[in-house]
Structure formats: C-alpha cells, structure tokens
Amino acid sequence: MDTFVILLWKDARVATNEVYGVVEVDEHDIARLVAEKYTQLTGNKVQHCELRGVVSDTNEMYANLPRLDIGQEDL
C-alpha cells in the first residue's frame, strides 16, 4: 500500500517560509476521507470505498460514471 507524505508550509513563496509539519496519508485514509465528504455533500451513506487508481487523465477510468468534484473549498 502506498503512503503519501505531504509537507505543510505557511507560505512557500517567501524566503522566511515556515514548515508547519508533515502529514502521512495512506490509500485507506484517502478513500475514507472522500467517502465522508461524499456522504456530507450528497446525503448518500457510503458503506464501502476503495482507491482504484492514480491517473493523469481522469477519463482513463470509469469515464461513463458521473463525477462529484471535491475541491479545496469543500475540505
């Protein structure tokens, strides 16, 4: 299982930038967080979720299924 290691910065655009910390998120965490947000936005209770792939073109997988865009403003 892959784990994403994410650095959190105060502002990477300035020389006096400060690192807030590091977050580790594995595939199960991502799937769970997305399922929780999906349930919150749609009202549909998710009973099972899984990360199926990481792609550069989102139409590469399940192109015929409807999409729900969960962006930064939703988190």
PDB file of N, CA, C and O in Angstrom:
ATOM      1  N   MET A   1       0.847  -1.170   0.000  1.00  0.00           N
ATOM      2  CA  MET A   1       0.000   0.000   0.000  1.00  0.00           C
ATOM      3  C   MET A   1       0.898   1.241   0.000  1.00  0.00           C
ATOM      4  O   MET A   1       1.859   1.322   0.734  1.00  0.00           O
ATOM      5  N   ASP A   2       0.556   2.218  -0.839  1.00  0.00           N
ATOM      6  CA  ASP A   2       1.317   3.457  -0.913  1.00  0.00           C
ATOM      7  C   ASP A   2       0.888   4.414   0.181  1.00  0.00           C
ATOM      8  O   ASP A   2      -0.273   4.450   0.578  1.00  0.00           O
ATOM      9  N   THR A   3       1.847   5.190   0.656  1.00  0.00           N
ATOM     10  CA  THR A   3       1.570   6.248   1.621  1.00  0.00           C
ATOM     11  C   THR A   3       2.051   7.564   1.028  1.00  0.00           C
ATOM     12  O   THR A   3       3.175   7.645   0.533  1.00  0.00           O
ATOM     13  N   PHE A   4       1.200   8.566   1.054  1.00  0.00           N
ATOM     14  CA  PHE A   4       1.561   9.895   0.577  1.00  0.00           C
ATOM     15  C   PHE A   4       2.129  10.673   1.756  1.00  0.00           C
ATOM     16  O   PHE A   4       1.550  10.682   2.844  1.00  0.00           O
ATOM     17  N   VAL A   5       3.266  11.326   1.551  1.00  0.00           N
ATOM     18  CA  VAL A   5       3.885  12.166   2.566  1.00  0.00           C
ATOM     19  C   VAL A   5       3.763  13.604   2.070  1.00  0.00           C
ATOM     20  O   VAL A   5       4.291  13.955   1.015  1.00  0.00           O
ATOM     21  N   ILE A   6       3.042  14.419   2.816  1.00  0.00           N
ATOM     22  CA  ILE A   6       2.707  15.769   2.379  1.00  0.00           C
ATOM     23  C   ILE A   6       3.297  16.774   3.362  1.00  0.00           C
ATOM     24  O   ILE A   6       3.039  16.702   4.571  1.00  0.00           O
ATOM     25  N   LEU A   7       4.100  17.716   2.837  1.00  0.00           N
ATOM     26  CA  LEU A   7       4.630  18.796   3.653  1.00  0.00           C
ATOM     27  C   LEU A   7       3.630  19.940   3.681  1.00  0.00           C
ATOM     28  O   LEU A   7       3.081  20.313   2.643  1.00  0.00           O
ATOM     29  N   LEU A   8       3.418  20.519   4.849  1.00  0.00           N
ATOM     30  CA  LEU A   8       2.510  21.649   5.007  1.00  0.00           C
ATOM     31  C   LEU A   8       3.337  22.896   5.318  1.00  0.00           C
ATOM     32  O   LEU A   8       4.045  22.936   6.319  1.00  0.00           O
ATOM     33  N   TRP A   9       3.249  23.885   4.439  1.00  0.00           N
ATOM     34  CA  TRP A   9       4.028  25.112   4.555  1.00  0.00           C
ATOM     35  C   TRP A   9       3.133  26.283   4.917  1.00  0.00           C
ATOM     36  O   TRP A   9       1.967  26.334   4.510  1.00  0.00           O
ATOM     37  N   LYS A  10       3.720  27.262   5.605  1.00  0.00           N
ATOM     38  CA  LYS A  10       3.000  28.511   5.849  1.00  0.00           C
ATOM     39  C   LYS A  10       2.830  29.245   4.528  1.00  0.00           C
ATOM     40  O   LYS A  10       1.724  29.580   4.138  1.00  0.00           O
ATOM     41  N   ASP A  11       3.924  29.497   3.811  1.00  0.00           N
ATOM     42  CA  ASP A  11       3.863  30.173   2.512  1.00  0.00           C
ATOM     43  C   ASP A  11       5.170  29.901   1.781  1.00  0.00           C
ATOM     44  O   ASP A  11       6.191  30.512   2.077  1.00  0.00           O
ATOM     45  N   ALA A  12       5.148  28.996   0.833  1.00  0.00           N
ATOM     46  CA  ALA A  12       6.355  28.581   0.130  1.00  0.00           C
ATOM     47  C   ALA A  12       6.876  29.644  -0.829  1.00  0.00           C
ATOM     48  O   ALA A  12       7.935  29.476  -1.404  1.00  0.00           O
ATOM     49  N   ARG A  13       6.149  30.742  -0.984  1.00  0.00           N
ATOM     50  CA  ARG A  13       6.565  31.793  -1.916  1.00  0.00           C
ATOM     51  C   ARG A  13       7.520  32.796  -1.291  1.00  0.00           C
ATOM     52  O   ARG A  13       8.054  33.644  -1.982  1.00  0.00           O
ATOM     53  N   VAL A  14       7.736  32.741   0.007  1.00  0.00           N
ATOM     54  CA  VAL A  14       8.597  33.729   0.667  1.00  0.00           C
ATOM     55  C   VAL A  14       9.824  33.051   1.261  1.00  0.00           C
ATOM     56  O   VAL A  14       9.797  31.881   1.633  1.00  0.00           O
ATOM     57  N   ALA A  15      10.916  33.808   1.359  1.00  0.00           N
ATOM     58  CA  ALA A  15      12.188  33.254   1.841  1.00  0.00           C
ATOM     59  C   ALA A  15      12.125  32.840   3.307  1.00  0.00           C
ATOM     60  O   ALA A  15      12.825  31.927   3.729  1.00  0.00           O
ATOM     61  N   THR A  16      11.295  33.485   4.101  1.00  0.00           N
ATOM     62  CA  THR A  16      11.199  33.182   5.529  1.00  0.00           C
ATOM     63  C   THR A  16      10.125  32.137   5.820  1.00  0.00           C
ATOM     64  O   THR A  16       9.625  32.043   6.936  1.00  0.00           O
ATOM     65  N   ASN A  17       9.826  31.377   4.825  1.00  0.00           N
ATOM     66  CA  ASN A  17       8.782  30.371   4.881  1.00  0.00           C
ATOM     67  C   ASN A  17       8.998  29.388   6.034  1.00  0.00           C
ATOM     68  O   ASN A  17      10.105  29.110   6.422  1.00  0.00           O
ATOM     69  N   GLU A  18       7.932  28.905   6.569  1.00  0.00           N
ATOM     70  CA  GLU A  18       7.955  28.021   7.736  1.00  0.00           C
ATOM     71  C   GLU A  18       7.199  26.733   7.420  1.00  0.00           C
ATOM     72  O   GLU A  18       6.103  26.761   6.880  1.00  0.00           O
ATOM     73  N   VAL A  19       7.817  25.604   7.761  1.00  0.00           N
ATOM     74  CA  VAL A  19       7.145  24.316   7.581  1.00  0.00           C
ATOM     75  C   VAL A  19       6.304  24.055   8.821  1.00  0.00           C
ATOM     76  O   VAL A  19       6.797  24.061   9.932  1.00  0.00           O
ATOM     77  N   TYR A  20       5.009  23.848   8.611  1.00  0.00           N
ATOM     78  CA  TYR A  20       4.120  23.528   9.726  1.00  0.00           C
ATOM     79  C   TYR A  20       4.284  22.083  10.177  1.00  0.00           C
ATOM     80  O   TYR A  20       4.209  21.783  11.355  1.00  0.00           O
ATOM     81  N   GLY A  21       4.488  21.189   9.226  1.00  0.00           N
ATOM     82  CA  GLY A  21       4.616  19.793   9.605  1.00  0.00           C
ATOM     83  C   GLY A  21       4.460  18.874   8.412  1.00  0.00           C
ATOM     84  O   GLY A  21       4.417  19.301   7.263  1.00  0.00           O
ATOM     85  N   VAL A  22       4.373  17.604   8.716  1.00  0.00           N
ATOM     86  CA  VAL A  22       4.253  16.559   7.699  1.00  0.00           C
ATOM     87  C   VAL A  22       3.018  15.730   8.019  1.00  0.00           C
ATOM     88  O   VAL A  22       2.749  15.418   9.183  1.00  0.00           O
ATOM     89  N   VAL A  23       2.264  15.394   6.978  1.00  0.00           N
ATOM     90  CA  VAL A  23       1.101  14.527   7.139  1.00  0.00           C
ATOM     91  C   VAL A  23       1.330  13.286   6.295  1.00  0.00           C
ATOM     92  O   VAL A  23       1.770  13.373   5.152  1.00  0.00           O
ATOM     93  N   GLU A  24       1.053  12.135   6.864  1.00  0.00           N
ATOM     94  CA  GLU A  24       1.112  10.882   6.124  1.00  0.00           C
ATOM     95  C   GLU A  24      -0.316  10.383   5.925  1.00  0.00           C
ATOM     96  O   GLU A  24      -1.089  10.309   6.870  1.00  0.00           O
ATOM     97  N   VAL A  25      -0.647  10.086   4.675  1.00  0.00           N
ATOM     98  CA  VAL A  25      -1.988   9.619   4.336  1.00  0.00           C
ATOM     99  C   VAL A  25      -1.841   8.400   3.450  1.00  0.00           C
ATOM    100  O   VAL A  25      -1.202   8.473   2.405  1.00  0.00           O
ATOM    101  N   ASP A  26      -2.434   7.285   3.868  1.00  0.00           N
ATOM    102  CA  ASP A  26      -2.354   6.101   3.017  1.00  0.00           C
ATOM    103  C   ASP A  26      -3.629   5.985   2.178  1.00  0.00           C
ATOM    104  O   ASP A  26      -4.542   6.802   2.290  1.00  0.00           O
ATOM    105  N   GLU A  27      -3.657   5.005   1.325  1.00  0.00           N
ATOM    106  CA  GLU A  27      -4.779   4.832   0.403  1.00  0.00           C
ATOM    107  C   GLU A  27      -6.118   4.683   1.118  1.00  0.00           C
ATOM    108  O   GLU A  27      -7.137   5.216   0.672  1.00  0.00           O
ATOM    109  N   HIS A  28      -6.123   3.989   2.252  1.00  0.00           N
ATOM    110  CA  HIS A  28      -7.367   3.791   3.001  1.00  0.00           C
ATOM    111  C   HIS A  28      -7.855   5.106   3.599  1.00  0.00           C
ATOM    112  O   HIS A  28      -9.056   5.368   3.627  1.00  0.00           O
ATOM    113  N   ASP A  29      -6.911   5.920   4.083  1.00  0.00           N
ATOM    114  CA  ASP A  29      -7.282   7.222   4.639  1.00  0.00           C
ATOM    115  C   ASP A  29      -7.929   8.101   3.583  1.00  0.00           C
ATOM    116  O   ASP A  29      -8.945   8.754   3.834  1.00  0.00           O
ATOM    117  N   ILE A  30      -7.339   8.132   2.384  1.00  0.00           N
ATOM    118  CA  ILE A  30      -7.887   8.953   1.302  1.00  0.00           C
ATOM    119  C   ILE A  30      -9.291   8.490   0.949  1.00  0.00           C
ATOM    120  O   ILE A  30     -10.217   9.299   0.834  1.00  0.00           O
ATOM    121  N   ALA A  31      -9.475   7.207   0.791  1.00  0.00           N
ATOM    122  CA  ALA A  31     -10.797   6.669   0.448  1.00  0.00           C
ATOM    123  C   ALA A  31     -11.816   7.003   1.530  1.00  0.00           C
ATOM    124  O   ALA A  31     -12.947   7.406   1.233  1.00  0.00           O
ATOM    125  N   ARG A  32     -11.425   6.855   2.788  1.00  0.00           N
ATOM    126  CA  ARG A  32     -12.342   7.149   3.894  1.00  0.00           C
ATOM    127  C   ARG A  32     -12.704   8.630   3.933  1.00  0.00           C
ATOM    128  O   ARG A  32     -13.877   8.997   4.093  1.00  0.00           O
ATOM    129  N   LEU A  33     -11.719   9.512   3.776  1.00  0.00           N
ATOM    130  CA  LEU A  33     -11.981  10.952   3.793  1.00  0.00           C
ATOM    131  C   LEU A  33     -12.905  11.362   2.649  1.00  0.00           C
ATOM    132  O   LEU A  33     -13.822  12.176   2.831  1.00  0.00           O
ATOM    133  N   VAL A  34     -12.692  10.796   1.477  1.00  0.00           N
ATOM    134  CA  VAL A  34     -13.552  11.099   0.338  1.00  0.00           C
ATOM    135  C   VAL A  34     -14.968  10.574   0.577  1.00  0.00           C
ATOM    136  O   VAL A  34     -15.946  11.258   0.288  1.00  0.00           O
ATOM    137  N   ALA A  35     -15.089   9.379   1.126  1.00  0.00           N
ATOM    138  CA  ALA A  35     -16.416   8.816   1.412  1.00  0.00           C
ATOM    139  C   ALA A  35     -17.166   9.682   2.419  1.00  0.00           C
ATOM    140  O   ALA A  35     -18.375   9.928   2.268  1.00  0.00           O
ATOM    141  N   GLU A  36     -16.468  10.164   3.440  1.00  0.00           N
ATOM    142  CA  GLU A  36     -17.103  11.028   4.433  1.00  0.00           C
ATOM    143  C   GLU A  36     -17.585  12.331   3.799  1.00  0.00           C
ATOM    144  O   GLU A  36     -18.702  12.783   4.049  1.00  0.00           O
ATOM    145  N   LYS A  37     -16.764  12.931   2.940  1.00  0.00           N
ATOM    146  CA  LYS A  37     -17.137  14.179   2.280  1.00  0.00           C
ATOM    147  C   LYS A  37     -18.287  13.941   1.302  1.00  0.00           C
ATOM    148  O   LYS A  37     -19.220  14.733   1.210  1.00  0.00           O
ATOM    149  N   TYR A  38     -18.252  12.828   0.573  1.00  0.00           N
ATOM    150  CA  TYR A  38     -19.328  12.480  -0.364  1.00  0.00           C
ATOM    151  C   TYR A  38     -20.654  12.344   0.383  1.00  0.00           C
ATOM    152  O   TYR A  38     -21.677  12.876  -0.046  1.00  0.00           O
ATOM    153  N   THR A  39     -20.639  11.647   1.509  1.00  0.00           N
ATOM    154  CA  THR A  39     -21.840  11.475   2.317  1.00  0.00           C
ATOM    155  C   THR A  39     -22.354  12.829   2.794  1.00  0.00           C
ATOM    156  O   THR A  39     -23.559  13.100   2.742  1.00  0.00           O
ATOM    157  N   GLN A  40     -21.438  13.681   3.221  1.00  0.00           N
ATOM    158  CA  GLN A  40     -21.829  15.006   3.705  1.00  0.00           C
ATOM    159  C   GLN A  40     -22.456  15.850   2.590  1.00  0.00           C
ATOM    160  O   GLN A  40     -23.456  16.526   2.812  1.00  0.00           O
ATOM    161  N   LEU A  41     -21.895  15.785   1.383  1.00  0.00           N
ATOM    162  CA  LEU A  41     -22.384  16.615   0.277  1.00  0.00           C
ATOM    163  C   LEU A  41     -23.664  16.083  -0.358  1.00  0.00           C
ATOM    164  O   LEU A  41     -24.500  16.857  -0.812  1.00  0.00           O
ATOM    165  N   THR A  42     -23.818  14.756  -0.414  1.00  0.00           N
ATOM    166  CA  THR A  42     -24.948  14.171  -1.144  1.00  0.00           C
ATOM    167  C   THR A  42     -26.036  13.591  -0.257  1.00  0.00           C
ATOM    168  O   THR A  42     -27.160  13.394  -0.705  1.00  0.00           O
ATOM    169  N   GLY A  43     -25.686  13.245   0.969  1.00  0.00           N
ATOM    170  CA  GLY A  43     -26.639  12.581   1.846  1.00  0.00           C
ATOM    171  C   GLY A  43     -26.691  11.072   1.649  1.00  0.00           C
ATOM    172  O   GLY A  43     -27.400  10.372   2.367  1.00  0.00           O
ATOM    173  N   ASN A  44     -25.965  10.558   0.675  1.00  0.00           N
ATOM    174  CA  ASN A  44     -25.916   9.113   0.427  1.00  0.00           C
ATOM    175  C   ASN A  44     -24.871   8.471   1.333  1.00  0.00           C
ATOM    176  O   ASN A  44     -23.701   8.843   1.296  1.00  0.00           O
ATOM    177  N   LYS A  45     -25.276   7.517   2.142  1.00  0.00           N
ATOM    178  CA  LYS A  45     -24.363   6.842   3.070  1.00  0.00           C
ATOM    179  C   LYS A  45     -23.492   5.844   2.310  1.00  0.00           C
ATOM    180  O   LYS A  45     -23.993   4.939   1.650  1.00  0.00           O
ATOM    181  N   VAL A  46     -22.187   6.015   2.388  1.00  0.00           N
ATOM    182  CA  VAL A  46     -21.238   5.123   1.716  1.00  0.00           C
ATOM    183  C   VAL A  46     -20.890   3.980   2.668  1.00  0.00           C
ATOM    184  O   VAL A  46     -20.422   4.221   3.782  1.00  0.00           O
ATOM    185  N   GLN A  47     -21.115   2.755   2.244  1.00  0.00           N
ATOM    186  CA  GLN A  47     -20.824   1.589   3.069  1.00  0.00           C
ATOM    187  C   GLN A  47     -19.448   0.990   2.787  1.00  0.00           C
ATOM    188  O   GLN A  47     -18.879   0.308   3.618  1.00  0.00           O
ATOM    189  N   HIS A  48     -18.925   1.239   1.596  1.00  0.00           N
ATOM    190  CA  HIS A  48     -17.611   0.705   1.228  1.00  0.00           C
ATOM    191  C   HIS A  48     -16.968   1.662   0.231  1.00  0.00           C
ATOM    192  O   HIS A  48     -17.644   2.244  -0.600  1.00  0.00           O
ATOM    193  N   CYS A  49     -15.662   1.838   0.339  1.00  0.00           N
ATOM    194  CA  CYS A  49     -14.942   2.675  -0.612  1.00  0.00           C
ATOM    195  C   CYS A  49     -13.529   2.139  -0.777  1.00  0.00           C
ATOM    196  O   CYS A  49     -12.999   1.473   0.109  1.00  0.00           O
ATOM    197  N   GLU A  50     -12.954   2.399  -1.938  1.00  0.00           N
ATOM    198  CA  GLU A  50     -11.580   1.977  -2.184  1.00  0.00           C
ATOM    199  C   GLU A  50     -10.963   2.869  -3.247  1.00  0.00           C
ATOM    200  O   GLU A  50     -11.650   3.337  -4.150  1.00  0.00           O
ATOM    201  N   LEU A  51      -9.692   3.117  -3.113  1.00  0.00           N
ATOM    202  CA  LEU A  51      -8.946   3.872  -4.111  1.00  0.00           C
ATOM    203  C   LEU A  51      -8.614   2.924  -5.251  1.00  0.00           C
ATOM    204  O   LEU A  51      -8.009   1.880  -5.042  1.00  0.00           O
ATOM    205  N   ARG A  52      -9.023   3.270  -6.467  1.00  0.00           N
ATOM    206  CA  ARG A  52      -8.853   2.380  -7.606  1.00  0.00           C
ATOM    207  C   ARG A  52      -7.690   2.746  -8.500  1.00  0.00           C
ATOM    208  O   ARG A  52      -7.245   1.952  -9.295  1.00  0.00           O
ATOM    209  N   GLY A  53      -7.182   3.956  -8.423  1.00  0.00           N
ATOM    210  CA  GLY A  53      -6.066   4.315  -9.284  1.00  0.00           C
ATOM    211  C   GLY A  53      -5.684   5.773  -9.146  1.00  0.00           C
ATOM    212  O   GLY A  53      -6.458   6.587  -8.673  1.00  0.00           O
ATOM    213  N   VAL A  54      -4.480   6.060  -9.577  1.00  0.00           N
ATOM    214  CA  VAL A  54      -3.986   7.429  -9.651  1.00  0.00           C
ATOM    215  C   VAL A  54      -3.638   7.656 -11.117  1.00  0.00           C
ATOM    216  O   VAL A  54      -2.799   6.948 -11.670  1.00  0.00           O
ATOM    217  N   VAL A  55      -4.306   8.610 -11.745  1.00  0.00           N
ATOM    218  CA  VAL A  55      -4.155   8.823 -13.186  1.00  0.00           C
ATOM    219  C   VAL A  55      -3.918  10.306 -13.468  1.00  0.00           C
ATOM    220  O   VAL A  55      -4.267  11.169 -12.671  1.00  0.00           O
ATOM    221  N   SER A  56      -3.349  10.594 -14.625  1.00  0.00           N
ATOM    222  CA  SER A  56      -3.171  11.986 -15.025  1.00  0.00           C
ATOM    223  C   SER A  56      -4.384  12.483 -15.818  1.00  0.00           C
ATOM    224  O   SER A  56      -4.666  13.666 -15.854  1.00  0.00           O
ATOM    225  N   ASP A  57      -5.110  11.589 -16.456  1.00  0.00           N
ATOM    226  CA  ASP A  57      -6.334  11.933 -17.177  1.00  0.00           C
ATOM    227  C   ASP A  57      -7.492  11.212 -16.494  1.00  0.00           C
ATOM    228  O   ASP A  57      -7.584   9.985 -16.535  1.00  0.00           O
ATOM    229  N   THR A  58      -8.403  11.966 -15.891  1.00  0.00           N
ATOM    230  CA  THR A  58      -9.471  11.355 -15.101  1.00  0.00           C
ATOM    231  C   THR A  58     -10.435  10.524 -15.931  1.00  0.00           C
ATOM    232  O   THR A  58     -11.153   9.689 -15.389  1.00  0.00           O
ATOM    233  N   ASN A  59     -10.455  10.728 -17.233  1.00  0.00           N
ATOM    234  CA  ASN A  59     -11.329   9.928 -18.089  1.00  0.00           C
ATOM    235  C   ASN A  59     -10.749   8.557 -18.400  1.00  0.00           C
ATOM    236  O   ASN A  59     -11.381   7.755 -19.083  1.00  0.00           O
ATOM    237  N   GLU A  60      -9.551   8.268 -17.916  1.00  0.00           N
ATOM    238  CA  GLU A  60      -8.946   6.961 -18.140  1.00  0.00           C
ATOM    239  C   GLU A  60      -9.699   5.852 -17.407  1.00  0.00           C
ATOM    240  O   GLU A  60      -9.649   4.698 -17.811  1.00  0.00           O
ATOM    241  N   MET A  61     -10.370   6.200 -16.327  1.00  0.00           N
ATOM    242  CA  MET A  61     -11.070   5.192 -15.523  1.00  0.00           C
ATOM    243  C   MET A  61     -12.531   5.592 -15.344  1.00  0.00           C
ATOM    244  O   MET A  61     -12.824   6.713 -14.957  1.00  0.00           O
ATOM    245  N   TYR A  62     -13.427   4.667 -15.626  1.00  0.00           N
ATOM    246  CA  TYR A  62     -14.857   4.828 -15.368  1.00  0.00           C
ATOM    247  C   TYR A  62     -15.421   6.117 -15.980  1.00  0.00           C
ATOM    248  O   TYR A  62     -16.173   6.858 -15.353  1.00  0.00           O
ATOM    249  N   ALA A  63     -15.073   6.368 -17.231  1.00  0.00           N
ATOM    250  CA  ALA A  63     -15.481   7.608 -17.900  1.00  0.00           C
ATOM    251  C   ALA A  63     -17.000   7.755 -17.989  1.00  0.00           C
ATOM    252  O   ALA A  63     -17.503   8.875 -18.064  1.00  0.00           O
ATOM    253  N   ASN A  64     -17.729   6.656 -17.952  1.00  0.00           N
ATOM    254  CA  ASN A  64     -19.193   6.720 -18.106  1.00  0.00           C
ATOM    255  C   ASN A  64     -19.924   6.999 -16.790  1.00  0.00           C
ATOM    256  O   ASN A  64     -21.136   7.179 -16.797  1.00  0.00           O
ATOM    257  N   LEU A  65     -19.226   7.042 -15.678  1.00  0.00           N
ATOM    258  CA  LEU A  65     -19.884   7.290 -14.388  1.00  0.00           C
ATOM    259  C   LEU A  65     -19.888   8.783 -14.074  1.00  0.00           C
ATOM    260  O   LEU A  65     -18.946   9.504 -14.408  1.00  0.00           O
ATOM    261  N   PRO A  66     -20.953   9.270 -13.406  1.00  0.00           N
ATOM    262  CA  PRO A  66     -20.999  10.690 -13.044  1.00  0.00           C
ATOM    263  C   PRO A  66     -19.909  11.030 -12.037  1.00  0.00           C
ATOM    264  O   PRO A  66     -19.493  10.190 -11.240  1.00  0.00           O
ATOM    265  N   ARG A  67     -19.438  12.272 -12.079  1.00  0.00           N
ATOM    266  CA  ARG A  67     -18.352  12.736 -11.214  1.00  0.00           C
ATOM    267  C   ARG A  67     -18.880  13.745 -10.203  1.00  0.00           C
ATOM    268  O   ARG A  67     -19.752  14.552 -10.504  1.00  0.00           O
ATOM    269  N   LEU A  68     -18.311  13.703  -9.008  1.00  0.00           N
ATOM    270  CA  LEU A  68     -18.521  14.728  -7.997  1.00  0.00           C
ATOM    271  C   LEU A  68     -17.160  15.328  -7.719  1.00  0.00           C
ATOM    272  O   LEU A  68     -16.237  14.624  -7.304  1.00  0.00           O
ATOM    273  N   ASP A  69     -17.003  16.599  -8.008  1.00  0.00           N
ATOM    274  CA  ASP A  69     -15.726  17.279  -7.815  1.00  0.00           C
ATOM    275  C   ASP A  69     -15.622  17.746  -6.377  1.00  0.00           C
ATOM    276  O   ASP A  69     -16.395  18.604  -5.952  1.00  0.00           O
ATOM    277  N   ILE A  70     -14.703  17.186  -5.631  1.00  0.00           N
ATOM    278  CA  ILE A  70     -14.464  17.602  -4.247  1.00  0.00           C
ATOM    279  C   ILE A  70     -13.149  18.358  -4.250  1.00  0.00           C
ATOM    280  O   ILE A  70     -12.083  17.776  -4.374  1.00  0.00           O
ATOM    281  N   GLY A  71     -13.237  19.679  -4.165  1.00  0.00           N
ATOM    282  CA  GLY A  71     -12.048  20.516  -4.227  1.00  0.00           C
ATOM    283  C   GLY A  71     -11.698  21.079  -2.875  1.00  0.00           C
ATOM    284  O   GLY A  71     -12.326  20.796  -1.855  1.00  0.00           O
ATOM    285  N   GLN A  72     -10.675  21.919  -2.863  1.00  0.00           N
ATOM    286  CA  GLN A  72     -10.164  22.511  -1.632  1.00  0.00           C
ATOM    287  C   GLN A  72     -11.259  23.263  -0.880  1.00  0.00           C
ATOM    288  O   GLN A  72     -11.318  23.243   0.344  1.00  0.00           O
ATOM    289  N   GLU A  73     -12.159  23.925  -1.617  1.00  0.00           N
ATOM    290  CA  GLU A  73     -13.203  24.698  -0.961  1.00  0.00           C
ATOM    291  C   GLU A  73     -14.181  23.811  -0.185  1.00  0.00           C
ATOM    292  O   GLU A  73     -14.885  24.274   0.689  1.00  0.00           O
ATOM    293  N   ASP A  74     -14.212  22.515  -0.489  1.00  0.00           N
ATOM    294  CA  ASP A  74     -15.116  21.595   0.205  1.00  0.00           C
ATOM    295  C   ASP A  74     -14.498  20.969   1.447  1.00  0.00           C
ATOM    296  O   ASP A  74     -15.195  20.359   2.239  1.00  0.00           O
ATOM    297  N   LEU A  75     -13.173  21.077   1.576  1.00  0.00           N
ATOM    298  CA  LEU A  75     -12.495  20.407   2.701  1.00  0.00           C
ATOM    299  C   LEU A  75     -12.409  21.274   3.919  1.00  0.00           C
ATOM    300  O   LEU A  75     -12.598  22.425   3.914  1.00  0.00           O
TER     301      LEU A  75
END
